[in-house]
Amino acid sequence: MTPDSLHVRTDVRPQPPKDSAPGPRRRLRTALRPGAGRQHHAGPVTYILLTVAALVSLFPLYWTMVAASSDNTRVSQAPPPFLPGPHLLENLGKAWQDAALGKAMINSFIVAGVIALSTVLFATLAGFAFAKLRFKGRNILLMLVIGTMMVPPQLSVVPLFMMMTDLGWGQKLPAVIFPTLVSAVGVFFMRQYLSEALPDELVEAGRVDGAHSLRIFWSIVLPIARPPMAVLFMITFVHAWNDFFWPFIVLDMTNPTVPVALTQLSAGYIRDQSLIMAGAFLGTLPLLAMFIVFGRQIVGGIMQGAVKG
């Protein structure tokens, strides 16, 4: 061989394999390509549908305000009014006085607040036990809890009323609070969430560190279960505030909740529809105020739980 045949070209650059990852220049060209990285914004059809849905949802509240601001003659006409009238403050004041809504509001806040707090606490405890603790008869107990959802509440009215009377709670708020301190729906809701969102490794790590079940519940379960607890509290509070059937049976007009007190507005021979709507509007305002104040935290908790799940 001659020295010329052994000459190796050193100016030839090695070519990257075809299946290698794209380099920085190729990624930069891809990023600068027209349309790359563009966010998809909602179109006009989406905004139109959302606007229609919002208007349909708000129309009952708007109609309640319109009827509350008119007189009984105007509300009974055909077609009914669609614009607010001049009697809103007058009807609100009369409804507040005739139905004694001041005391009824306090009673409803006590009843709904205690029921919502106890339901969140007990449902979270039971949901954690059914989801992560291992004990005999767990599945049977869970099926019994779920089975209570199939029993109509009207079947338990007579024995429950007799029990409240024997305890001396007739016509008192504890008769409304204690039968609904926890709900099967709340237990099942928290159990389903904790089964997915709470890893078994965290519970086992707490066991290894020497923590008992209540310590694990306080330090590990509660921070993870905060989003569904907020949702369950809001749903339970609204349901307890609007509950009419059982409070109407066990309470009287001297110690009513808001739905029971509103029945006084329709007790006359001629019902004043504008006055009834004014009372209903007053009974809805606390719920609206609560959602306005805590709505962002509740929605944020739902989104946080969705991301974690």
Tab-separated table of C-alpha atoms in Angstrom:
chain	number	residue	atom	x	y	z
A	1	MET	CA	0.000	0.000	0.000
A	2	THR	CA	1.114	3.454	-0.790
A	3	PRO	CA	0.887	6.325	1.706
A	4	ASP	CA	-1.681	7.980	-0.536
A	5	SER	CA	-4.033	5.046	-0.183
A	6	LEU	CA	-3.829	5.331	3.602
A	7	HIS	CA	-4.895	8.959	3.601
A	8	VAL	CA	-8.070	9.492	5.659
A	9	ARG	CA	-10.282	12.503	5.132
A	10	THR	CA	-10.771	14.300	8.407
A	11	ASP	CA	-13.202	16.916	7.108
A	12	VAL	CA	-16.134	14.520	6.879
A	13	ARG	CA	-18.599	15.047	9.763
A	14	PRO	CA	-20.455	12.050	11.149
A	15	GLN	CA	-24.141	12.016	10.265
A	16	PRO	CA	-26.642	11.515	13.113
A	17	PRO	CA	-28.759	8.397	12.915
A	18	LYS	CA	-32.143	8.812	11.310
A	19	ASP	CA	-34.013	7.652	14.380
A	20	SER	CA	-32.286	10.065	16.759
A	21	ALA	CA	-34.195	12.800	18.548
A	22	PRO	CA	-34.444	16.141	16.735
A	23	GLY	CA	-31.758	18.591	17.628
A	24	PRO	CA	-32.174	22.111	19.000
A	25	ARG	CA	-32.277	23.695	15.558
A	26	ARG	CA	-34.968	21.349	14.328
A	27	ARG	CA	-37.031	21.930	17.491
A	28	LEU	CA	-36.581	25.674	17.038
A	29	ARG	CA	-37.756	25.488	13.428
A	30	THR	CA	-40.751	23.420	14.520
A	31	ALA	CA	-41.607	25.927	17.222
A	32	LEU	CA	-41.326	28.836	14.778
A	33	ARG	CA	-43.500	27.109	12.187
A	34	PRO	CA	-46.770	29.009	11.577
A	35	GLY	CA	-49.477	27.680	13.847
A	36	ALA	CA	-47.100	25.801	16.164
A	37	GLY	CA	-47.835	26.251	19.872
A	38	ARG	CA	-51.003	28.167	19.118
A	39	GLN	CA	-53.643	27.888	21.841
A	40	HIS	CA	-57.139	26.967	20.802
A	41	HIS	CA	-59.571	29.582	22.044
A	42	ALA	CA	-63.293	29.075	22.423
A	43	GLY	CA	-65.252	30.089	19.368
A	44	PRO	CA	-68.345	32.285	19.220
A	45	VAL	CA	-70.655	29.259	19.321
A	46	THR	CA	-69.232	28.269	22.713
A	47	TYR	CA	-69.786	31.737	24.149
A	48	ILE	CA	-73.319	31.813	22.781
A	49	LEU	CA	-74.172	28.459	24.359
A	50	LEU	CA	-72.648	29.482	27.698
A	51	THR	CA	-74.571	32.752	27.637
A	52	VAL	CA	-77.847	30.972	26.916
A	53	ALA	CA	-77.198	28.467	29.711
A	54	ALA	CA	-76.412	31.269	32.162
A	55	LEU	CA	-79.562	33.193	31.227
A	56	VAL	CA	-81.745	30.100	31.570
A	57	SER	CA	-80.233	29.360	34.989
A	58	LEU	CA	-80.697	32.929	36.241
A	59	PHE	CA	-84.211	33.409	34.855
A	60	PRO	CA	-86.070	31.849	37.868
A	61	LEU	CA	-84.229	34.155	40.250
A	62	TYR	CA	-84.898	37.145	38.006
A	63	TRP	CA	-88.583	36.265	37.756
A	64	THR	CA	-88.780	35.934	41.552
A	65	MET	CA	-87.354	39.440	41.904
A	66	VAL	CA	-89.760	40.798	39.265
A	67	ALA	CA	-92.766	39.228	40.995
A	68	ALA	CA	-91.548	40.438	44.395
A	69	SER	CA	-91.311	44.003	43.102
A	70	SER	CA	-94.870	44.040	41.702
A	71	ASP	CA	-98.284	43.908	43.332
A	72	ASN	CA	-100.595	40.896	43.396
A	73	THR	CA	-102.848	42.277	40.678
A	74	ARG	CA	-99.994	42.832	38.250
A	75	VAL	CA	-98.512	39.375	38.877
A	76	SER	CA	-101.867	37.697	38.168
A	77	GLN	CA	-102.297	39.417	34.811
A	78	ALA	CA	-101.622	37.799	31.458
A	79	PRO	CA	-99.018	38.226	30.171
A	80	PRO	CA	-97.106	38.531	33.466
A	81	PRO	CA	-94.619	41.360	33.952
A	82	PHE	CA	-91.025	40.913	32.802
A	83	LEU	CA	-89.588	44.134	34.226
A	84	PRO	CA	-89.124	44.954	37.924
A	85	GLY	CA	-91.804	47.069	39.583
A	86	PRO	CA	-91.608	49.775	42.259
A	87	HIS	CA	-92.740	47.696	45.277
A	88	LEU	CA	-89.643	45.576	45.978
A	89	LEU	CA	-88.558	47.143	49.264
A	90	GLU	CA	-92.141	47.387	50.468
A	91	ASN	CA	-92.874	43.718	49.795
A	92	LEU	CA	-89.552	42.587	51.273
A	93	GLY	CA	-90.202	44.467	54.487
A	94	LYS	CA	-93.737	43.140	54.788
A	95	ALA	CA	-92.653	39.559	54.099
A	96	TRP	CA	-89.863	39.855	56.668
A	97	GLN	CA	-92.327	41.050	59.296
A	98	ASP	CA	-95.275	38.766	58.509
A	99	ALA	CA	-93.195	35.569	58.362
A	100	ALA	CA	-90.866	36.498	61.260
A	101	LEU	CA	-87.907	35.723	59.042
A	102	GLY	CA	-85.379	37.149	61.492
A	103	LYS	CA	-85.664	34.243	63.923
A	104	ALA	CA	-86.196	31.794	61.075
A	105	MET	CA	-82.904	32.893	59.455
A	106	ILE	CA	-80.996	32.310	62.705
A	107	ASN	CA	-82.591	28.873	63.131
A	108	SER	CA	-81.805	27.908	59.542
A	109	PHE	CA	-78.173	28.995	59.904
A	110	ILE	CA	-77.840	26.908	63.075
A	111	VAL	CA	-79.530	23.851	61.580
A	112	ALA	CA	-77.796	23.972	58.191
A	113	GLY	CA	-74.383	24.822	59.660
A	114	VAL	CA	-74.381	22.042	62.259
A	115	ILE	CA	-75.718	19.463	59.795
A	116	ALA	CA	-73.175	20.428	57.128
A	117	LEU	CA	-70.197	20.364	59.516
A	118	SER	CA	-71.188	17.058	61.112
A	119	THR	CA	-71.885	15.452	57.739
A	120	VAL	CA	-68.480	16.484	56.399
A	121	LEU	CA	-66.676	15.217	59.522
A	122	PHE	CA	-68.470	11.892	59.914
A	123	ALA	CA	-68.646	11.188	56.176
A	124	THR	CA	-64.902	11.781	55.812
A	125	LEU	CA	-64.135	9.516	58.780
A	126	ALA	CA	-66.396	6.769	57.470
A	127	GLY	CA	-65.157	7.220	53.904
A	128	PHE	CA	-61.552	6.821	55.067
A	129	ALA	CA	-62.442	3.697	57.040
A	130	PHE	CA	-64.295	2.085	54.138
A	131	ALA	CA	-61.628	3.068	51.607
A	132	LYS	CA	-58.324	2.292	53.341
A	133	LEU	CA	-58.861	0.386	56.593
A	134	ARG	CA	-59.141	-3.389	56.617
A	135	PHE	CA	-61.609	-4.931	59.078
A	136	LYS	CA	-64.139	-7.745	59.114
A	137	GLY	CA	-67.523	-6.982	57.635
A	138	ARG	CA	-66.353	-3.859	55.826
A	139	ASN	CA	-68.129	-4.665	52.568
A	140	ILE	CA	-71.299	-5.734	54.370
A	141	LEU	CA	-71.409	-2.486	56.357
A	142	LEU	CA	-70.810	-0.469	53.209
A	143	MET	CA	-73.679	-2.220	51.449
A	144	LEU	CA	-75.941	-1.525	54.429
A	145	VAL	CA	-75.018	2.166	54.313
A	146	ILE	CA	-75.728	2.306	50.591
A	147	GLY	CA	-78.949	0.368	51.131
A	148	THR	CA	-80.319	3.093	53.395
A	149	MET	CA	-80.387	5.371	50.348
A	150	MET	CA	-83.136	3.188	48.886
A	151	VAL	CA	-85.498	3.663	51.856
A	152	PRO	CA	-87.923	6.586	51.344
A	153	PRO	CA	-87.679	9.090	54.206
A	154	GLN	CA	-91.470	9.119	54.527
A	155	LEU	CA	-91.379	5.591	55.974
A	156	SER	CA	-89.403	6.698	59.028
A	157	VAL	CA	-91.451	9.801	59.854
A	158	VAL	CA	-93.776	8.209	62.430
A	159	PRO	CA	-91.153	6.286	64.465
A	160	LEU	CA	-88.735	9.190	64.230
A	161	PHE	CA	-91.372	11.639	65.458
A	162	MET	CA	-92.199	9.348	68.391
A	163	MET	CA	-88.509	9.078	69.239
A	164	MET	CA	-88.011	12.852	69.205
A	165	THR	CA	-91.088	13.279	71.412
A	166	ASP	CA	-89.824	10.709	73.923
A	167	LEU	CA	-86.497	12.556	74.099
A	168	GLY	CA	-88.302	15.813	74.853
A	169	TRP	CA	-87.137	17.476	71.625
A	170	GLY	CA	-90.558	18.203	70.186
A	171	GLN	CA	-90.753	21.652	68.564
A	172	LYS	CA	-86.999	22.122	69.137
A	173	LEU	CA	-84.066	22.424	66.741
A	174	PRO	CA	-82.252	19.256	67.962
A	175	ALA	CA	-85.166	17.264	66.550
A	176	VAL	CA	-84.212	18.558	63.096
A	177	ILE	CA	-80.439	18.336	63.542
A	178	PHE	CA	-79.745	14.935	65.088
A	179	PRO	CA	-81.576	12.673	62.576
A	180	THR	CA	-79.465	14.145	59.751
A	181	LEU	CA	-76.006	14.439	61.320
A	182	VAL	CA	-74.591	12.204	58.579
A	183	SER	CA	-75.858	10.993	55.221
A	184	ALA	CA	-75.208	7.822	53.266
A	185	VAL	CA	-74.618	9.889	50.138
A	186	GLY	CA	-71.813	11.780	51.857
A	187	VAL	CA	-70.175	8.568	53.107
A	188	PHE	CA	-70.277	6.996	49.657
A	189	PHE	CA	-69.027	10.213	48.040
A	190	MET	CA	-66.006	10.500	50.348
A	191	ARG	CA	-65.261	6.790	50.112
A	192	GLN	CA	-65.127	6.918	46.321
A	193	TYR	CA	-62.849	9.965	46.341
A	194	LEU	CA	-60.410	8.648	48.946
A	195	SER	CA	-60.188	5.271	47.215
A	196	GLU	CA	-58.638	6.991	44.199
A	197	ALA	CA	-56.922	10.075	45.611
A	198	LEU	CA	-55.318	8.600	48.750
A	199	PRO	CA	-52.396	6.258	47.925
A	200	ASP	CA	-51.993	3.197	50.097
A	201	GLU	CA	-48.292	4.011	50.406
A	202	LEU	CA	-49.053	7.155	52.407
A	203	VAL	CA	-51.163	5.221	54.887
A	204	GLU	CA	-48.487	2.537	55.217
A	205	ALA	CA	-45.811	5.191	55.689
A	206	GLY	CA	-47.843	6.650	58.525
A	207	ARG	CA	-48.126	3.206	60.092
A	208	VAL	CA	-44.367	2.714	59.835
A	209	ASP	CA	-43.802	6.065	61.582
A	210	GLY	CA	-45.964	4.869	64.460
A	211	ALA	CA	-49.051	6.991	63.769
A	212	HIS	CA	-52.441	5.623	64.770
A	213	SER	CA	-55.555	5.876	62.608
A	214	LEU	CA	-56.744	9.226	63.968
A	215	ARG	CA	-53.275	10.721	63.521
A	216	ILE	CA	-53.185	9.490	59.926
A	217	PHE	CA	-56.643	10.927	59.379
A	218	TRP	CA	-55.638	14.323	60.770
A	219	SER	CA	-52.215	14.652	59.109
A	220	ILE	CA	-52.651	12.786	55.814
A	221	VAL	CA	-56.321	12.301	54.957
A	222	LEU	CA	-57.666	15.779	55.734
A	223	PRO	CA	-55.230	17.696	53.474
A	224	ILE	CA	-55.987	15.345	50.575
A	225	ALA	CA	-59.751	15.328	51.179
A	226	ARG	CA	-60.105	19.110	51.405
A	227	PRO	CA	-61.594	19.595	47.884
A	228	PRO	CA	-64.445	17.061	48.230
A	229	MET	CA	-65.084	18.220	51.800
A	230	ALA	CA	-65.728	21.749	50.536
A	231	VAL	CA	-68.094	20.460	47.857
A	232	LEU	CA	-69.913	18.195	50.321
A	233	PHE	CA	-70.272	21.046	52.807
A	234	MET	CA	-71.854	23.335	50.211
A	235	ILE	CA	-74.257	20.674	48.934
A	236	THR	CA	-75.286	19.608	52.441
A	237	PHE	CA	-75.760	23.192	53.612
A	238	VAL	CA	-78.023	24.037	50.677
A	239	HIS	CA	-80.039	20.841	51.152
A	240	ALA	CA	-80.467	21.433	54.901
A	241	TRP	CA	-81.399	25.086	54.312
A	242	ASN	CA	-84.097	24.181	51.793
A	243	ASP	CA	-85.421	21.134	53.666
A	244	PHE	CA	-89.133	21.510	54.349
A	245	PHE	CA	-90.732	18.111	54.933
A	246	TRP	CA	-89.241	17.047	58.292
A	247	PRO	CA	-88.901	20.546	59.841
A	248	PHE	CA	-92.534	21.250	58.965
A	249	ILE	CA	-93.597	18.127	60.892
A	250	VAL	CA	-91.442	18.491	63.971
A	251	LEU	CA	-91.376	22.306	64.377
A	252	ASP	CA	-94.112	24.855	64.910
A	253	MET	CA	-94.471	28.490	63.925
A	254	THR	CA	-92.920	29.709	67.173
A	255	ASN	CA	-89.530	28.196	66.300
A	256	PRO	CA	-89.430	27.693	62.518
A	257	THR	CA	-86.771	27.471	59.859
A	258	VAL	CA	-87.013	29.621	56.722
A	259	PRO	CA	-89.037	27.174	54.560
A	260	VAL	CA	-91.476	26.577	57.433
A	261	ALA	CA	-91.805	30.309	58.147
A	262	LEU	CA	-92.599	31.053	54.517
A	263	THR	CA	-95.778	28.981	54.768
A	264	GLN	CA	-97.293	31.786	56.842
A	265	LEU	CA	-97.286	34.014	53.743
A	266	SER	CA	-99.723	31.687	51.973
A	267	ALA	CA	-101.977	30.947	54.954
A	268	GLY	CA	-104.651	33.506	54.073
A	269	TYR	CA	-107.823	32.969	52.059
A	270	ILE	CA	-106.444	35.110	49.224
A	271	ARG	CA	-102.782	34.464	48.566
A	272	ASP	CA	-100.597	37.425	47.780
A	273	GLN	CA	-98.245	36.001	45.160
A	274	SER	CA	-95.960	39.023	45.214
A	275	LEU	CA	-95.537	38.669	48.989
A	276	ILE	CA	-94.785	34.967	48.667
A	277	MET	CA	-92.166	35.704	46.010
A	278	ALA	CA	-90.655	38.383	48.218
A	279	GLY	CA	-90.265	35.864	51.046
A	280	ALA	CA	-88.756	33.303	48.675
A	281	PHE	CA	-86.325	35.939	47.413
A	282	LEU	CA	-85.264	36.743	50.980
A	283	GLY	CA	-84.772	33.047	51.719
A	284	THR	CA	-82.517	32.666	48.690
A	285	LEU	CA	-80.245	35.628	49.400
A	286	PRO	CA	-78.120	33.898	52.122
A	287	LEU	CA	-77.350	31.020	49.769
A	288	LEU	CA	-76.365	33.422	47.004
A	289	ALA	CA	-74.132	35.360	49.376
A	290	MET	CA	-72.437	32.165	50.555
A	291	PHE	CA	-71.733	31.012	47.023
A	292	ILE	CA	-70.387	34.431	46.048
A	293	VAL	CA	-68.034	34.427	49.045
A	294	PHE	CA	-66.896	30.790	48.903
A	295	GLY	CA	-67.578	29.976	45.246
A	296	ARG	CA	-63.985	30.485	44.122
A	297	GLN	CA	-62.618	28.270	46.908
A	298	ILE	CA	-65.135	25.540	46.088
A	299	VAL	CA	-64.455	25.614	42.354
A	300	GLY	CA	-60.728	25.802	43.005
A	301	GLY	CA	-61.007	22.796	45.285
A	302	ILE	CA	-62.846	20.850	42.587
A	303	MET	CA	-60.132	21.679	40.035
A	304	GLN	CA	-57.378	20.827	42.518
A	305	GLY	CA	-58.965	17.497	43.220
A	306	ALA	CA	-59.343	16.823	39.499
A	307	VAL	CA	-55.649	17.507	38.896
A	308	LYS	CA	-54.535	15.345	41.827
A	309	GLY	CA	-56.879	12.520	40.927
